[in-house]
């Protein structure tokens, strides 16, 4: 709590938050504006999906989609880090990231880190769409438990977004990069894509991808096409492999 009285009742409001945590002024549940607290605890907000008010279960059994998307919804208002637990099962797509400086952050890309298991087949499990700038996803194992089709991650008309330290397995396709400017893909391991692509970079004339960089990435398995560059992806584009 803030002050001499311990805070024992969780806050009921999170709107307008721009500090790393929500605190209380008294034990009666009075909330303190995060703008005030950000001067005491500086830094971008960290939205821990396991904590109040999101309350994800994190056991890999219960459906945590609502909890994670609630944290993303707040981050879309005040950008920050959406911090995942050890194991989450979701039954649909995460809310699209459409603004700057939002990071979906796990605890590591293998079984002892964060596993995000999708049991349905959305077009993409995570999407960074038009308006997303300097945003990304990192340190997560993405698993399609039901033979998920679609993509694990889509970057669409995004600027300087990234995917770092991901292990993607049993998903239809890995990562799509569509008409983006300066995308960084680093240490991404795609295991056995079920459909056509591990990495798919493309544009549509006259909108092309500009500067796509792959570092320490690999694709393996029985998919049809592992890495594809199509529809003008090389026009005005630099691909670093």
Short mmCIF file of C-alpha atoms in Angstrom, two decimals, residues 98-225:
data_model
loop_
_atom_site.label_atom_id
_atom_site.label_comp_id
_atom_site.label_asym_id
_atom_site.label_seq_id
_atom_site.Cartn_x
_atom_site.Cartn_y
_atom_site.Cartn_z
CA UNK A 98 -2.83 -1.64 -33.19
CA UNK A 99 -0.72 0.95 -31.40
CA UNK A 100 2.86 1.63 -30.39
CA UNK A 101 5.13 0.14 -27.74
CA UNK A 102 3.14 -2.91 -26.64
CA UNK A 103 5.10 -6.07 -25.88
CA UNK A 104 3.57 -9.49 -25.26
CA UNK A 105 6.19 -10.91 -22.93
CA UNK A 106 6.61 -14.48 -21.74
CA UNK A 107 9.11 -16.14 -19.41
CA UNK A 108 11.04 -18.20 -21.95
CA UNK A 109 10.52 -20.08 -25.21
CA UNK A 110 10.53 -23.67 -23.96
CA UNK A 111 8.52 -25.83 -21.57
CA UNK A 112 10.05 -24.26 -18.45
CA UNK A 113 9.18 -20.78 -19.69
CA UNK A 114 5.78 -19.72 -21.05
CA UNK A 115 3.57 -21.99 -23.16
CA UNK A 116 0.64 -20.42 -25.00
CA UNK A 117 -1.62 -23.18 -26.33
CA UNK A 118 -4.37 -22.36 -28.82
CA UNK A 119 -7.06 -25.02 -29.19
CA UNK A 120 -8.92 -23.40 -32.10
CA UNK A 121 -7.86 -22.13 -35.53
CA UNK A 122 -8.01 -18.33 -35.79
CA UNK A 123 -6.41 -16.58 -38.78
CA UNK A 124 -3.59 -15.68 -36.38
CA UNK A 125 -3.00 -16.30 -32.71
CA UNK A 126 -1.26 -12.91 -32.33
CA UNK A 127 -1.63 -10.03 -34.78
CA UNK A 128 0.24 -6.73 -35.02
CA UNK A 129 -1.83 -4.70 -37.45
CA UNK A 130 -1.81 -1.24 -39.02
CA UNK A 131 -0.89 1.29 -36.35
CA UNK A 132 1.42 -1.06 -34.47
CA UNK A 133 4.82 0.59 -34.08
CA UNK A 134 7.79 -0.60 -32.04
CA UNK A 135 5.67 -3.44 -30.66
CA UNK A 136 6.36 -7.16 -30.54
CA UNK A 137 6.17 -10.59 -28.97
CA UNK A 138 8.95 -12.50 -27.23
CA UNK A 139 10.01 -15.36 -24.97
CA UNK A 140 7.04 -17.67 -25.59
CA UNK A 141 6.39 -21.18 -26.84
CA UNK A 142 3.29 -21.07 -29.08
CA UNK A 143 1.63 -24.44 -29.46
CA UNK A 144 -1.38 -25.48 -31.53
CA UNK A 145 -2.87 -28.31 -29.52
CA UNK A 146 -5.60 -29.14 -32.02
CA UNK A 147 -3.55 -28.92 -35.20
CA UNK A 148 -4.19 -25.20 -35.46
CA UNK A 149 -4.40 -23.72 -38.95
CA UNK A 150 -3.71 -20.09 -39.75
CA UNK A 151 -0.58 -18.32 -38.49
CA UNK A 152 1.03 -18.13 -35.09
CA UNK A 153 1.91 -14.44 -35.61
CA UNK A 154 0.96 -11.93 -38.30
CA UNK A 155 2.59 -8.53 -38.82
CA UNK A 156 0.40 -6.52 -41.18
CA UNK A 157 1.33 -2.99 -42.25
CA UNK A 158 3.28 -2.60 -39.01
CA UNK A 159 6.37 -0.47 -38.42
CA UNK A 160 9.53 -1.65 -36.65
CA UNK A 161 7.83 -4.55 -34.91
CA UNK A 162 9.55 -7.74 -33.80
CA UNK A 163 9.33 -11.39 -32.80
CA UNK A 164 12.16 -12.58 -30.55
CA UNK A 165 12.77 -15.92 -28.86
CA UNK A 166 9.74 -17.87 -30.02
CA UNK A 167 9.29 -21.61 -30.46
CA UNK A 168 6.27 -22.30 -32.66
CA UNK A 169 5.03 -25.87 -33.04
CA UNK A 170 1.95 -27.71 -34.34
CA UNK A 171 0.53 -24.53 -35.90
CA UNK A 172 -0.56 -24.28 -39.54
CA UNK A 173 1.91 -21.52 -40.47
CA UNK A 174 4.59 -19.68 -38.56
CA UNK A 175 4.99 -15.93 -39.12
CA UNK A 176 3.50 -13.76 -41.85
CA UNK A 177 4.99 -10.35 -42.66
CA UNK A 178 2.59 -8.42 -44.89
CA UNK A 179 3.43 -4.93 -46.22
CA UNK A 180 5.54 -4.00 -43.20
CA UNK A 181 8.39 -1.55 -42.72
CA UNK A 182 11.48 -2.80 -40.86
CA UNK A 183 10.55 -6.07 -39.14
CA UNK A 184 12.97 -7.95 -36.90
CA UNK A 185 12.66 -11.72 -36.47
CA UNK A 186 15.30 -13.18 -34.14
CA UNK A 187 15.83 -16.60 -32.59
CA UNK A 188 12.56 -18.05 -33.83
CA UNK A 189 12.30 -21.83 -34.08
CA UNK A 190 9.36 -23.15 -36.10
CA UNK A 191 8.74 -26.86 -35.72
CA UNK A 192 6.61 -28.81 -38.19
CA UNK A 193 4.31 -26.17 -39.71
CA UNK A 194 1.17 -28.01 -40.76
CA UNK A 195 0.33 -25.92 -43.83
CA UNK A 196 2.47 -23.96 -46.30
CA UNK A 197 4.78 -21.52 -44.55
CA UNK A 198 7.29 -21.23 -41.80
CA UNK A 199 8.01 -17.58 -42.67
CA UNK A 200 5.94 -15.78 -45.31
CA UNK A 201 7.04 -12.30 -46.42
CA UNK A 202 4.97 -10.52 -49.04
CA UNK A 203 3.40 -7.31 -50.23
CA UNK A 204 0.83 -6.17 -52.76
CA UNK A 205 1.78 -3.67 -55.44
CA UNK A 206 2.42 -0.82 -54.70
CA UNK A 207 2.66 -1.61 -50.98
CA UNK A 208 5.74 -3.72 -50.32
CA UNK A 209 7.72 -4.94 -47.34
CA UNK A 210 10.71 -2.75 -46.53
CA UNK A 211 13.64 -4.27 -44.63
CA UNK A 212 12.96 -7.64 -43.04
CA UNK A 213 15.71 -9.14 -40.93
CA UNK A 214 16.00 -12.77 -39.83
CA UNK A 215 18.66 -13.72 -37.28
CA UNK A 216 19.18 -17.26 -35.92
CA UNK A 217 15.87 -18.61 -37.23
CA UNK A 218 15.05 -22.12 -38.36
CA UNK A 219 12.15 -24.11 -39.77
CA UNK A 220 11.84 -27.88 -39.75
CA UNK A 221 9.14 -30.47 -40.36
CA UNK A 222 6.85 -31.77 -43.05
CA UNK A 223 5.17 -28.58 -44.30
CA UNK A 224 4.88 -27.80 -48.02
CA UNK A 225 6.86 -24.53 -48.16
#
